[in-house]
Amino acid sequence: GVEQAASELTRPESPIEIVWRETTGPGDRVEQARLVDELTSAQVSALVVAPIDRQVLRRPVEQAVRAGVPVVVMNSDVDGDAPASVVATDNREAGREAARLIGRLLGGRGGVLLLRHQIHATKSEQREEGFIEVITRDLPAVRLIASDYHAGATVEAATRVAQTLLSRHAGRIDAVFASSEAGTTGMLTALRAAPLTAGK
């Protein structure tokens, strides 16, 4: 999408060059902050950032804006009010909808496990908040069995956490909500290995 927009906006007298940078490891917050600093120092014309951590990126984004570099934050927000624009879905509402769906699937009663993503991962935290809001407010017979475990940035880490949770709460879990891609994949891996997914 970025490349298509660049090609549509490019003029012979003012070509648009897209410079891609990503962290070498998933979830590397410090490296992402360093990359934003490097691109700001390189005097790029603008930055588009998909933050891993809303707090760690606050300083680099604010410095970029002070240096005159417009910043668009996508998919997740950063603390502060420095970005020129934020483009994201309503993650809190997505979490609410997940809770409503689980409520319907369980007939309004049962035990639910919430597998969080990472601390300060804004989009996932918003999903988690929306999920807990509906479970606690609208579904009194649905028990939130565990909600304070974080999957981490990788599928491997998420699988280990999910295996521990499934073992610890065996027989009490009727549904699971994982708020991230890595968490979902890790939880599914653990559920299949248990095996707890047959016909469910």
Short mmCIF file of C-alpha atoms in Angstrom, two decimals:
data_model
loop_
_atom_site.label_atom_id
_atom_site.label_comp_id
_atom_site.label_asym_id
_atom_site.label_seq_id
_atom_site.Cartn_x
_atom_site.Cartn_y
_atom_site.Cartn_z
CA GLY A 1 0.00 0.00 0.00
CA VAL A 2 2.83 2.40 0.85
CA GLU A 3 4.64 1.66 -2.40
CA GLN A 4 1.46 2.07 -4.43
CA ALA A 5 0.72 5.43 -2.82
CA ALA A 6 4.32 6.55 -3.45
CA SER A 7 4.10 5.62 -7.12
CA GLU A 8 0.79 7.50 -7.46
CA LEU A 9 2.22 10.63 -5.81
CA THR A 10 5.66 10.64 -7.46
CA ARG A 11 6.38 13.38 -9.99
CA PRO A 12 9.48 13.56 -12.23
CA GLU A 13 10.62 16.71 -10.45
CA SER A 14 10.02 15.26 -6.97
CA PRO A 15 10.44 11.47 -6.79
CA ILE A 16 9.40 9.72 -3.57
CA GLU A 17 11.81 7.17 -2.14
CA ILE A 18 10.57 4.71 0.48
CA VAL A 19 13.20 3.58 2.99
CA TRP A 20 12.21 0.43 4.89
CA ARG A 21 13.64 -0.35 8.32
CA GLU A 22 12.60 -3.04 10.77
CA THR A 23 13.99 -4.57 13.92
CA THR A 24 16.12 -7.69 13.57
CA GLY A 25 14.21 -9.46 16.34
CA PRO A 26 10.46 -9.39 16.98
CA GLY A 27 9.46 -7.09 19.78
CA ASP A 28 12.83 -5.32 20.06
CA ARG A 29 11.66 -2.00 21.48
CA VAL A 30 15.11 -0.52 22.04
CA GLU A 31 16.21 -1.23 18.48
CA GLN A 32 13.03 0.33 17.10
CA ALA A 33 13.72 3.51 19.07
CA ARG A 34 17.29 3.52 17.73
CA LEU A 35 16.02 3.15 14.14
CA VAL A 36 13.70 6.16 14.56
CA ASP A 37 16.66 8.17 15.92
CA GLU A 38 18.84 7.11 12.97
CA LEU A 39 16.22 8.03 10.38
CA THR A 40 15.65 11.40 12.05
CA SER A 41 19.41 12.06 12.00
CA ALA A 42 19.49 11.06 8.33
CA GLN A 43 16.97 13.88 7.74
CA VAL A 44 14.25 11.84 6.08
CA SER A 45 11.28 13.88 4.90
CA ALA A 46 8.73 11.99 7.01
CA LEU A 47 8.38 8.90 9.20
CA VAL A 48 5.68 6.24 9.37
CA VAL A 49 6.07 4.13 12.50
CA ALA A 50 4.24 1.03 13.80
CA PRO A 51 5.21 1.19 17.50
CA ILE A 52 6.11 -1.89 19.49
CA ASP A 53 6.02 0.01 22.80
CA ARG A 54 4.07 3.20 23.44
CA GLN A 55 6.47 4.48 26.13
CA VAL A 56 9.85 3.57 24.64
CA LEU A 57 9.02 5.36 21.36
CA ARG A 58 7.78 8.55 23.01
CA ARG A 59 11.21 10.25 23.16
CA PRO A 60 12.36 9.36 19.61
CA VAL A 61 9.02 10.42 18.12
CA GLU A 62 9.04 13.71 20.03
CA GLN A 63 12.63 14.37 18.90
CA ALA A 64 11.70 13.65 15.28
CA VAL A 65 8.80 16.12 15.45
CA ARG A 66 11.03 18.77 17.08
CA ALA A 67 13.50 18.23 14.22
CA GLY A 68 10.74 19.07 11.74
CA VAL A 69 10.07 15.49 10.60
CA PRO A 70 6.33 14.75 10.32
CA VAL A 71 5.47 11.45 12.03
CA VAL A 72 2.50 9.23 11.26
CA VAL A 73 1.93 6.44 13.78
CA MET A 74 0.01 3.43 12.49
CA ASN A 75 -1.66 0.44 14.05
CA SER A 76 -0.82 1.51 17.61
CA ASP A 77 -0.34 4.79 19.46
CA VAL A 78 2.59 6.27 21.41
CA ASP A 79 2.45 8.21 24.66
CA GLY A 80 2.51 11.98 24.33
CA ASP A 81 0.97 14.14 21.64
CA ALA A 82 3.88 14.47 19.22
CA PRO A 83 2.74 12.40 16.19
CA ALA A 84 1.27 14.34 13.32
CA SER A 85 -1.36 11.63 12.87
CA VAL A 86 -2.39 8.23 14.20
CA VAL A 87 -3.96 5.67 11.87
CA ALA A 88 -5.36 2.64 13.69
CA THR A 89 -8.42 0.47 14.14
CA ASP A 90 -10.55 0.66 17.29
CA ASN A 91 -8.71 -2.03 19.23
CA ARG A 92 -10.76 -1.55 22.40
CA GLU A 93 -13.95 -2.29 20.46
CA ALA A 94 -12.27 -5.36 18.92
CA GLY A 95 -11.65 -6.67 22.45
CA ARG A 96 -15.27 -5.97 23.40
CA GLU A 97 -16.49 -7.86 20.35
CA ALA A 98 -14.23 -10.82 21.23
CA ALA A 99 -15.79 -10.92 24.71
CA ARG A 100 -19.32 -10.75 23.27
CA LEU A 101 -18.53 -13.62 20.89
CA ILE A 102 -17.10 -15.76 23.70
CA GLY A 103 -20.20 -14.97 25.77
CA ARG A 104 -22.44 -16.21 22.95
CA LEU A 105 -20.33 -19.32 22.32
CA LEU A 106 -20.40 -20.23 26.02
CA GLY A 107 -24.07 -19.48 26.47
CA GLY A 108 -23.15 -16.78 28.97
CA ARG A 109 -21.29 -19.00 31.47
CA GLY A 110 -17.92 -20.67 31.87
CA GLY A 111 -14.26 -20.07 32.58
CA VAL A 112 -12.18 -17.80 30.33
CA LEU A 113 -8.45 -17.31 30.09
CA LEU A 114 -6.94 -14.04 28.81
CA LEU A 115 -3.42 -14.29 27.39
CA ARG A 116 -1.98 -10.77 27.15
CA HIS A 117 0.72 -9.67 24.68
CA GLN A 118 3.45 -7.40 26.09
CA ILE A 119 3.49 -4.54 28.59
CA HIS A 120 3.05 -1.13 26.86
CA ALA A 121 1.98 -2.71 23.54
CA THR A 122 -0.85 -0.22 23.05
CA LYS A 123 -3.02 -2.01 20.49
CA SER A 124 -2.98 -5.27 22.46
CA GLU A 125 -3.56 -3.53 25.80
CA GLN A 126 -6.59 -1.77 24.32
CA ARG A 127 -7.98 -5.11 23.11
CA GLU A 128 -7.40 -6.58 26.56
CA GLU A 129 -9.12 -3.64 28.27
CA GLY A 130 -12.16 -3.90 25.98
CA PHE A 131 -12.34 -7.65 26.56
CA ILE A 132 -12.20 -7.35 30.37
CA GLU A 133 -14.72 -4.48 30.30
CA VAL A 134 -17.42 -6.61 28.65
CA ILE A 135 -16.63 -9.79 30.62
CA THR A 136 -16.88 -8.01 33.97
CA ARG A 137 -19.78 -5.70 33.08
CA ASP A 138 -22.05 -7.77 30.85
CA LEU A 139 -21.27 -11.45 31.51
CA PRO A 140 -21.64 -12.10 35.26
CA ALA A 141 -21.60 -15.90 34.88
CA VAL A 142 -18.37 -15.90 32.86
CA ARG A 143 -15.36 -16.24 35.17
CA LEU A 144 -12.05 -14.66 34.19
CA ILE A 145 -9.75 -17.42 35.46
CA ALA A 146 -6.42 -15.74 34.66
CA SER A 147 -5.67 -12.39 33.08
CA ASP A 148 -2.19 -11.34 34.24
CA TYR A 149 0.07 -13.44 32.02
CA HIS A 150 1.97 -12.01 29.03
CA ALA A 151 2.76 -14.10 25.95
CA GLY A 152 5.80 -12.13 24.83
CA ALA A 153 6.85 -11.17 21.32
CA THR A 154 7.53 -14.61 19.83
CA VAL A 155 5.43 -17.69 19.16
CA GLU A 156 7.94 -19.80 21.09
CA ALA A 157 7.62 -17.65 24.23
CA ALA A 158 3.83 -17.57 23.89
CA THR A 159 3.67 -21.35 23.54
CA ARG A 160 5.64 -21.84 26.77
CA VAL A 161 3.39 -19.42 28.69
CA ALA A 162 0.25 -21.03 27.22
CA GLN A 163 1.42 -24.53 28.18
CA THR A 164 2.00 -23.38 31.76
CA LEU A 165 -1.45 -21.78 31.95
CA LEU A 166 -3.24 -24.78 30.46
CA SER A 167 -1.51 -27.09 32.91
CA ARG A 168 -2.16 -24.83 35.92
CA HIS A 169 -5.85 -24.31 35.13
CA ALA A 170 -6.68 -27.71 33.59
CA GLY A 171 -10.38 -28.49 33.63
CA ARG A 172 -11.43 -24.91 34.40
CA ILE A 173 -10.99 -23.29 30.96
CA ASP A 174 -13.86 -23.17 28.49
CA ALA A 175 -12.53 -20.40 26.23
CA VAL A 176 -9.36 -18.41 25.59
CA PHE A 177 -8.74 -14.89 24.30
CA ALA A 178 -5.21 -14.08 23.13
CA SER A 179 -4.72 -10.42 22.22
CA SER A 180 -1.85 -10.75 19.70
CA GLU A 181 -0.81 -12.81 16.71
CA ALA A 182 2.10 -14.44 18.53
CA GLY A 183 -0.09 -15.15 21.55
CA THR A 184 -2.85 -16.66 19.42
CA THR A 185 -0.45 -18.91 17.50
CA GLY A 186 1.33 -19.96 20.69
CA MET A 187 -1.94 -20.71 22.46
CA LEU A 188 -3.27 -22.74 19.54
CA THR A 189 -0.02 -24.71 19.47
CA ALA A 190 -0.35 -25.45 23.19
CA LEU A 191 -4.06 -26.34 22.90
CA ARG A 192 -3.38 -28.77 20.05
CA ALA A 193 -0.51 -30.39 21.92
CA ALA A 194 -2.65 -30.80 25.07
CA PRO A 195 -4.84 -31.93 23.09
CA LEU A 196 -7.83 -29.72 23.85
CA THR A 197 -9.05 -28.53 20.45
CA ALA A 198 -10.72 -31.64 18.99
CA GLY A 199 -14.20 -30.68 17.86
CA LYS A 200 -14.08 -27.31 19.68
#
